[in-house]
Coordinates of C-alpha atoms and ligand atoms in Angstrom, one line a residue:
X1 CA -135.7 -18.9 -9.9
X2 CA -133.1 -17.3 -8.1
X3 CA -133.7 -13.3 -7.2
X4 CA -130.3 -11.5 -6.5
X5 CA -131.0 -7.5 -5.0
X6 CA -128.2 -5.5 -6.1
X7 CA -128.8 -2.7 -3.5
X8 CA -127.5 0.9 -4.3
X9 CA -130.4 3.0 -2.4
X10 CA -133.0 4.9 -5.6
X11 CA -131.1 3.0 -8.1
X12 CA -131.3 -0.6 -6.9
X13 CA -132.6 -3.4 -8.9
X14 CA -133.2 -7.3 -9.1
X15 CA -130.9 -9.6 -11.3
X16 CA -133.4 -12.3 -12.0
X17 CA -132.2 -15.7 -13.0
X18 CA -134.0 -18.7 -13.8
X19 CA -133.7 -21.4 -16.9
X20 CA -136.1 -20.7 -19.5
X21 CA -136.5 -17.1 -18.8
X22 CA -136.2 -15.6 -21.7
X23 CA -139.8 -16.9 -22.9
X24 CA -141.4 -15.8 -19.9
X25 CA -139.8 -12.6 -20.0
X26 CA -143.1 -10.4 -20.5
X27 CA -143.8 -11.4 -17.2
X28 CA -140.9 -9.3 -16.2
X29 CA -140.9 -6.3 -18.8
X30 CA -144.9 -5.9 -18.4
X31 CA -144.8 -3.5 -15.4
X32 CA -141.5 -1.4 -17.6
X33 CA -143.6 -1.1 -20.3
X34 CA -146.2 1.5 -19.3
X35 CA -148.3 0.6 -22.2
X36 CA -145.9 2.0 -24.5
X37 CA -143.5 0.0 -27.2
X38 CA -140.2 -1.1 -26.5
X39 CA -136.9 -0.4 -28.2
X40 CA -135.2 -3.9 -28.1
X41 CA -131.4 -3.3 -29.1
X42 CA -130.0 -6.6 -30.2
X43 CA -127.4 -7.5 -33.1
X44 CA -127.6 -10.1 -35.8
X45 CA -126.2 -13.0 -33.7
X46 CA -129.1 -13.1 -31.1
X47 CA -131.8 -13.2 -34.0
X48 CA -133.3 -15.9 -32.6
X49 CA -133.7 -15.0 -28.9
X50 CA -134.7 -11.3 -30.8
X51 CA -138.2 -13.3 -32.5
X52 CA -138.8 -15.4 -28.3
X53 CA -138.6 -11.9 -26.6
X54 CA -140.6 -10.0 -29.5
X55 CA -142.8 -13.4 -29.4
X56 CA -144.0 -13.1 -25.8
X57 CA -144.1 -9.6 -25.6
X58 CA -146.9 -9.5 -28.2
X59 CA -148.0 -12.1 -26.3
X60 CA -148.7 -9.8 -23.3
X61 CA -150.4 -7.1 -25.6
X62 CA -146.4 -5.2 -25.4
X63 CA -145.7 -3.7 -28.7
X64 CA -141.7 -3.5 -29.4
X65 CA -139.5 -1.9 -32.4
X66 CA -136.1 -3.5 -32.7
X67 CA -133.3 -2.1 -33.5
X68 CA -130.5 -4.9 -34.7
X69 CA -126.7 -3.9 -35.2
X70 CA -123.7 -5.1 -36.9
X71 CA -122.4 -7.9 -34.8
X72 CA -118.6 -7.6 -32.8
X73 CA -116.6 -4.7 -31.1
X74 CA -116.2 -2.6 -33.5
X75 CA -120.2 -1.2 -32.6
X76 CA -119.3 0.0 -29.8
X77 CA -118.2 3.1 -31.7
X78 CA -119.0 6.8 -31.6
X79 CA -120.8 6.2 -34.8
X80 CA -123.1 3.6 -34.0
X81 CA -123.5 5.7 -30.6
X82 CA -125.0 8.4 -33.0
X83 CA -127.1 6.2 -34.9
X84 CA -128.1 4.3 -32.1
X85 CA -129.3 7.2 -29.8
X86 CA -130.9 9.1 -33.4
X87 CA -132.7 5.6 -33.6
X88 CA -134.2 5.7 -29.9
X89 CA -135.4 9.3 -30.3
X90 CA -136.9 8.6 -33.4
X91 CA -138.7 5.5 -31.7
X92 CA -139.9 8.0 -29.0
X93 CA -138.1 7.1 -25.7
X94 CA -139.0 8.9 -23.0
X95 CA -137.0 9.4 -20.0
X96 CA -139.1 7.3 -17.8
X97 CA -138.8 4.0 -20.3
X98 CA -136.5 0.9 -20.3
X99 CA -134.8 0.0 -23.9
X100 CA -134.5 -3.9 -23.6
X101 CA -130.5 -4.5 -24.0
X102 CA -130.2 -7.5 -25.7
X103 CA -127.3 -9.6 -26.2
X104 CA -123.3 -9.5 -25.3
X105 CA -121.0 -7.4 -23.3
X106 CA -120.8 -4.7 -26.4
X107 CA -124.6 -4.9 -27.0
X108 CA -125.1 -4.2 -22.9
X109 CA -122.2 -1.4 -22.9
X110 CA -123.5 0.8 -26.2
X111 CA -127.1 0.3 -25.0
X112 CA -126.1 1.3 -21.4
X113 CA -124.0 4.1 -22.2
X114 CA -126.6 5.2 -24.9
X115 CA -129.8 5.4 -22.2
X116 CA -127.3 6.8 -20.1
X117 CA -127.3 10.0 -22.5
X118 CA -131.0 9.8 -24.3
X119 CA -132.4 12.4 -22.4
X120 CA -129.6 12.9 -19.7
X121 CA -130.6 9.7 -18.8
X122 CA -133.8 6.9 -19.4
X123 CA -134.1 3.2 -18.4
X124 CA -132.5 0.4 -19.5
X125 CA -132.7 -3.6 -18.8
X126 CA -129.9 -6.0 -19.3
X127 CA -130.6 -8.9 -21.2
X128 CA -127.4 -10.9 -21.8
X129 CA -127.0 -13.6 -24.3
X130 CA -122.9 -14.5 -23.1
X131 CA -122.0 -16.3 -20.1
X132 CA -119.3 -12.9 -19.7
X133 CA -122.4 -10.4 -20.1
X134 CA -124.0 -13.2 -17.6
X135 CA -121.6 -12.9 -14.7
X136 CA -119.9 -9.5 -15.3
X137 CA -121.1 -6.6 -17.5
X138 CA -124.6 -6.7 -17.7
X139 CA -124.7 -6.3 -14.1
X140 CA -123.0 -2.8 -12.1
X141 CA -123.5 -0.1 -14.7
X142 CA -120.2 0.3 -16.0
X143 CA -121.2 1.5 -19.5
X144 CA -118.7 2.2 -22.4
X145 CA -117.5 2.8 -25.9
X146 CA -114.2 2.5 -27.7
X147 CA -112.1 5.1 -29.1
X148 CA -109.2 5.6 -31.1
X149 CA -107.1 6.4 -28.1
X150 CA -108.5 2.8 -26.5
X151 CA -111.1 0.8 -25.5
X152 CA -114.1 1.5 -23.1
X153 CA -112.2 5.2 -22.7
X154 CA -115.5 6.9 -23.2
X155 CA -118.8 6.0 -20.9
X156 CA -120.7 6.5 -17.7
X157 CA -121.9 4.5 -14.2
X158 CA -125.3 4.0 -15.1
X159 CA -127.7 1.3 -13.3
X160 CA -130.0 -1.2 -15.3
X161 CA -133.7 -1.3 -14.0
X162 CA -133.6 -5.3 -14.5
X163 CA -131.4 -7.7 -15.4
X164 CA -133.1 -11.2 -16.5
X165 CA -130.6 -13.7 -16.8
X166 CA -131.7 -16.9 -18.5
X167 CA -128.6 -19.5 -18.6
X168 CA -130.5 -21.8 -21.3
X169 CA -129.5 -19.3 -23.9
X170 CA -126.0 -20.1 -23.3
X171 CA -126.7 -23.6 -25.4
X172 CA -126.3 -21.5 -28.7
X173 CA -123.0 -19.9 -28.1
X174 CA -120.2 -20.9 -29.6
X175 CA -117.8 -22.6 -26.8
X176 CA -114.7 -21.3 -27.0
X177 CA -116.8 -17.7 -26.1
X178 CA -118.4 -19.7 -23.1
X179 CA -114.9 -20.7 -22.3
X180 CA -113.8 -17.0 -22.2
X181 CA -116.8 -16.2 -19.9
X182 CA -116.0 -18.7 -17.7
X183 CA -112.7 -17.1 -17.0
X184 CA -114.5 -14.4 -15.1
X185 CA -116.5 -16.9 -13.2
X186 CA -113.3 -18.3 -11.8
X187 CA -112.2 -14.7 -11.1
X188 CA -115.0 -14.3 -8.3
X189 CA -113.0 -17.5 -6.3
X190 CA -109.7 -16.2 -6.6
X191 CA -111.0 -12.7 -5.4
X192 CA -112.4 -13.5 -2.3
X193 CA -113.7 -16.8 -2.2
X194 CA -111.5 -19.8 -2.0
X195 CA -114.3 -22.5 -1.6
X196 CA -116.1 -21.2 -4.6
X197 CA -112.3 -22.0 -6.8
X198 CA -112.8 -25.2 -5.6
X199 CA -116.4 -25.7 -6.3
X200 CA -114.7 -24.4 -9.9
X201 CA -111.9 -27.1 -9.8
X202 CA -114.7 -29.6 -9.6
X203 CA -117.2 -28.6 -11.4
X204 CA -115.6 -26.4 -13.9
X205 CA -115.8 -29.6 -16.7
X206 CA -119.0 -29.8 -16.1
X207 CA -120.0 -26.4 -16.4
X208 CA -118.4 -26.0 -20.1
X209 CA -120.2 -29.0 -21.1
X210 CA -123.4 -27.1 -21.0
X211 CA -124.6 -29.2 -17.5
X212 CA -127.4 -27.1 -16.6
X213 CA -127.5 -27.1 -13.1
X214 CA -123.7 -26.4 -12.8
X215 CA -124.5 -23.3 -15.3
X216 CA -127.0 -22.2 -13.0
X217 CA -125.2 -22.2 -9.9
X218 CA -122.2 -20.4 -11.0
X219 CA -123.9 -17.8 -12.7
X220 CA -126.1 -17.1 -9.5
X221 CA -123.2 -17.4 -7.0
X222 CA -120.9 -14.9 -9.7
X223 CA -123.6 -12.3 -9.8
X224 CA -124.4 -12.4 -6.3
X225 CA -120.7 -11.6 -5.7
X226 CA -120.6 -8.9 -8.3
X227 CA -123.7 -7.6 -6.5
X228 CA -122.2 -7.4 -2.8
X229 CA -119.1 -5.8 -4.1
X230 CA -120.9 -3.1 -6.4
X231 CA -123.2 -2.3 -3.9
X232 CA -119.9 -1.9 -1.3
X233 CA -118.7 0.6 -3.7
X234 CA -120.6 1.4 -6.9
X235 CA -117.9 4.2 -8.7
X236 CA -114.5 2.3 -7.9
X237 CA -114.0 4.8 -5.4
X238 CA -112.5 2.7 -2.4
X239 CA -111.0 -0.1 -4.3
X240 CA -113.2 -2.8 -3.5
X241 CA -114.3 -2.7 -6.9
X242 CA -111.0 -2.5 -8.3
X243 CA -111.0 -5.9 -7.2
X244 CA -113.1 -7.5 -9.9
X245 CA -110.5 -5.9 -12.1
X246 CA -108.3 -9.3 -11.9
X247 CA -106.2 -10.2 -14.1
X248 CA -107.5 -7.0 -16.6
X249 CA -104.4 -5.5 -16.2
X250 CA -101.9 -8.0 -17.6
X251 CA -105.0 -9.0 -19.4
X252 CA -105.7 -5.9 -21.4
X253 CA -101.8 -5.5 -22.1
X254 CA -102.0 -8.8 -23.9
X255 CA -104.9 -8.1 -26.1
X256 CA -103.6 -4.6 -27.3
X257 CA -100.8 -6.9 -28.5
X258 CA -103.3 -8.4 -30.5
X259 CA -105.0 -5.3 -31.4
X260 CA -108.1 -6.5 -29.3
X261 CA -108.7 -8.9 -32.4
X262 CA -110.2 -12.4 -32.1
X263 CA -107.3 -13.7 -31.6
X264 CA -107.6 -13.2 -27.8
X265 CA -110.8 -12.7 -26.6
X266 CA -111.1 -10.8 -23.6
X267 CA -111.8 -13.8 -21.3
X268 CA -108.8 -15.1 -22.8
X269 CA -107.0 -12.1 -21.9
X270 CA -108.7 -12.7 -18.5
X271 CA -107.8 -15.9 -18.0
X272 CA -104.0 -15.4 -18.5
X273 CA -104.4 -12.0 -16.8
X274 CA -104.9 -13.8 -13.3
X275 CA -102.3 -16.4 -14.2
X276 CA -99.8 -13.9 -14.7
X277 CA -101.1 -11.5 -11.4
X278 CA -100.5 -14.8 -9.4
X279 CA -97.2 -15.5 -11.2
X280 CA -96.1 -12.1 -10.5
X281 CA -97.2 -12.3 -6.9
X282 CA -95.5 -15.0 -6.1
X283 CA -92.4 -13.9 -7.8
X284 CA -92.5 -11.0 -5.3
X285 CA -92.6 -13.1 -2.0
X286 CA -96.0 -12.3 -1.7
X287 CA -98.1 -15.5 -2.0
X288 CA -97.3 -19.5 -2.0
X289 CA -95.9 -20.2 -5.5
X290 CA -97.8 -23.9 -5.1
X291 CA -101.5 -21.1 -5.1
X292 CA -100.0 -19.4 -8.4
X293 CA -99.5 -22.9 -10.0
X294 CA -102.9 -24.0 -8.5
X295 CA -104.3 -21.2 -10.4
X296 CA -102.2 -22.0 -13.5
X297 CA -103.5 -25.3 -13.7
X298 CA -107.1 -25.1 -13.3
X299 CA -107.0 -22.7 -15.8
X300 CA -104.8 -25.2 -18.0
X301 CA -107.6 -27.9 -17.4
X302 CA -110.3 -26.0 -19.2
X303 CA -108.3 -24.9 -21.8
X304 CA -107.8 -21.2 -20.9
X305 CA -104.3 -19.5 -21.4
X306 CA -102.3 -19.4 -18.3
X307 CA -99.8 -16.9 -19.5
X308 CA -98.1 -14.6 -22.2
X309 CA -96.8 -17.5 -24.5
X310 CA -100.3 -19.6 -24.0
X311 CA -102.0 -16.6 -24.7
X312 CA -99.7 -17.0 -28.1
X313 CA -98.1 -13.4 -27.5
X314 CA -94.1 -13.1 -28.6
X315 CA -94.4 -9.5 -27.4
X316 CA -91.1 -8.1 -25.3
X317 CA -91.7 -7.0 -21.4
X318 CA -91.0 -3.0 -22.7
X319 CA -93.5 -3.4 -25.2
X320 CA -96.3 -4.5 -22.5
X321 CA -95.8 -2.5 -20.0
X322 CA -95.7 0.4 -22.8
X323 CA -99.5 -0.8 -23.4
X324 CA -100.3 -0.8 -19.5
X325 CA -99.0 3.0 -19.1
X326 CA -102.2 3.6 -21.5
X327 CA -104.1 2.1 -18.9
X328 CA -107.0 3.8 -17.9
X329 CA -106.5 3.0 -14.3
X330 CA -103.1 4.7 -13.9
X331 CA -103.1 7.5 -11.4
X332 CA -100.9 10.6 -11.2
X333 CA -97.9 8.2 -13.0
X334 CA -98.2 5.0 -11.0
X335 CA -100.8 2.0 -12.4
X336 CA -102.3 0.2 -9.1
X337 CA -102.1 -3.7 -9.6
X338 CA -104.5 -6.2 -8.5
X339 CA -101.8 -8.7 -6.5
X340 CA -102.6 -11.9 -4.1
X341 CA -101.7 -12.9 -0.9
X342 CA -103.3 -16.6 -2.1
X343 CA -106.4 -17.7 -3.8
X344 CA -109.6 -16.3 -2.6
X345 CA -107.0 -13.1 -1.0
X346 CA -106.7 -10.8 -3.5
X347 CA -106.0 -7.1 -2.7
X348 CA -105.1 -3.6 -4.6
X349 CA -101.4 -2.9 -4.6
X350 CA -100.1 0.6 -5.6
X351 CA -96.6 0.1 -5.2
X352 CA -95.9 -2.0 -7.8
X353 CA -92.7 -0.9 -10.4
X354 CA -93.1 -0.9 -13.9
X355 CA -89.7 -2.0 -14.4
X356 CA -89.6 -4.8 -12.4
X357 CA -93.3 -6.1 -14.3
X358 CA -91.2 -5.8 -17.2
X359 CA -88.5 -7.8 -16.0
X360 CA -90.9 -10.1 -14.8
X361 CA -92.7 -10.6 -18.1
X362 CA -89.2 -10.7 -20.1
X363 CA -88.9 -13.9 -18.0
X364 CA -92.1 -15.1 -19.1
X365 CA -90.9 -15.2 -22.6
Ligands
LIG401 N1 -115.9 -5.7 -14.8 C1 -115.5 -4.9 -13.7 C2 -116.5 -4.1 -13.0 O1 -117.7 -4.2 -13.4 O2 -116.2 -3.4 -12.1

């Protein structure tokens, strides 16, 4: 079992990890519970991890209600927000209890943003059932929902109580979704931590193969990351947190192309996303094109797009830079970039020019 602290002073928690978790959950959720039932919000696609948690719950004498929703991004609406917060109240939640988030990244932001408002605010723990909810949104409190105007445009910071982490329910998931997760495992080397790409460039094979002890590892060393640099700066305020933003902006441009259909799933987006930052870095001067390439081709080997025409988008320069000025990062007119110096020396750039990311991505065509 690995125990990572994520440290943010009244609202700090554990991330728990260990193979085989979930079944042993109760263990965890016991001391939550207060003697009262828990709301366990889940969709259709985790039924069966839904039935082990509910299992060893009533095990441990902990009554639970749960509440399953449609399946896919399109719950992470204002009208599932309703339903969803109409069905906590009805189940009785009180400020001082934790709803069980179980399941993906949409699952982990509704429920999130949800318990963020029940109440002005009651507890939640992450459960995540994706490698992506693994290593990146189930842990840090960004909580969202989409909107007409865009996705994740609505929400709040707000802190799990627990996140339990159990890699064995990765076996179940579809791989090309593991493969979009593992995008944003590769983001924490190319952040900050060049011997961790490497550890990737070895072991990244292995990892998608469903090797259990490689799953392990990278999931510990990604959330441990994740944890250090939320607890350096939990809002985004000083822009160390804009660093696990990588390859979001290119990224995100992408997938509006596609209408944030399945087409591209955000990993995917991801994944090309840091290709392209690299590219775009090293067509500036700014970092060795061999690091950029390096980057291209690991993400090559495990079959992740390493740019626009990979990520099958025909889309001109104009019309992606038109989707980045709808960015919710841009500031006062300018959009700050996540650029590299090399792998593992990522940094926040605000000086980048829209026109010449469009030039840039013309080229790319
Ligand atoms: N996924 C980026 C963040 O949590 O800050």
């Amino acid at each position: 079992m690995t125990i990572v602290p994520v440290s943010l002073g009244s609202r700090s928690y554990d991330i728990v990890i260990e193979r085989g978790l979930l079944g042993r959950a109760a263990a965890h959720l016991l001391p939550l519970s207060r003697g009262r039932s828990m709301a366990i919000v889940s969709d259709a696609n985790v039924a069966p991890h839904l039935a082990t948690l509910q299992a060893t719950l009533a095990a441990a004498g902990v009554a639970s209600e749960a509440i399953v929703l449609p399946p896919g991004e399109s719950t992470k609406s204002w009208a599932q927000l309703e339903a969803l917060t109409d069905r906590l109240l009805a189940h009785g939640v009180e400020r001082g209890d934790h709803v069980i988030a179980l399941g993906g990244g949409v699952i982990g932001d509704l429920v999130g943003f949800a318990c963020s408002i029940v109440k002005r605010g009651c507890g939640f723990v992450q459960i995540p059932t994706t490698l992506l909810a693994q290593v990146d949104s189930s842990v840090g409190g960004k909580t969202a929902i989409n909107t007409r105007a865009g996705k994740n445009l609505i929400g709040a910071f707000h802190q799990p109580g627990l996140v339990l982490i159990d890699p064995d329910v990765l076996d179940t998931l579809p791989a090309r979704e593991t493969r979009a997760g593992y995008a944003e495992v590769v983001k924490y080397g190319l952040i900050d931590d060049f011997a961790f790409f490497e550890w990737c460039e070895a072991n990244g094979d292995k990892l998608l193969a469903g090797d259990p002890e490689a799953r392990e590892y990278a999931i510990a060393h990604s959330v441990a990351a994740k944890a250090r640099i939320v607890a350096e700066d939990e809002r985004e305020t000083t822009g160390k947190r804009a660093l696990l933003n990588l390859g979001h902006t290119f990224g995100h441009a992408l997938e509006a192309e596609t209408g944030f259909s399945d087409r591209l799933l955000h990993g995917e987006g991801v994944a090309a996303g840091m290709a392209l930052a690299f590219a775009y870095s090293a067509r500036r001067g700014l970092c060795p094109g061999q690091d950029a390439e390096r980057v291209a081709a690991h993400l090559r080997a495990v079959r992740l797009p390493d740019g626009v025409k990979a990520a099958g988008i025909t889309a001109s320069g104009a019309t992606l830079v038109d989707h980045m000025r709808h960015d919710k990062k841009m500031d006062a007119g300018t959009l700050p970039f996540l650029l590299a110096r090399g792998i593992g020396r990522t940094y926040l750039d605000h000086s980048v020019d829209l026109a010449d990311v469009e030039a840039f991505l013309d080229e790319q065509r």
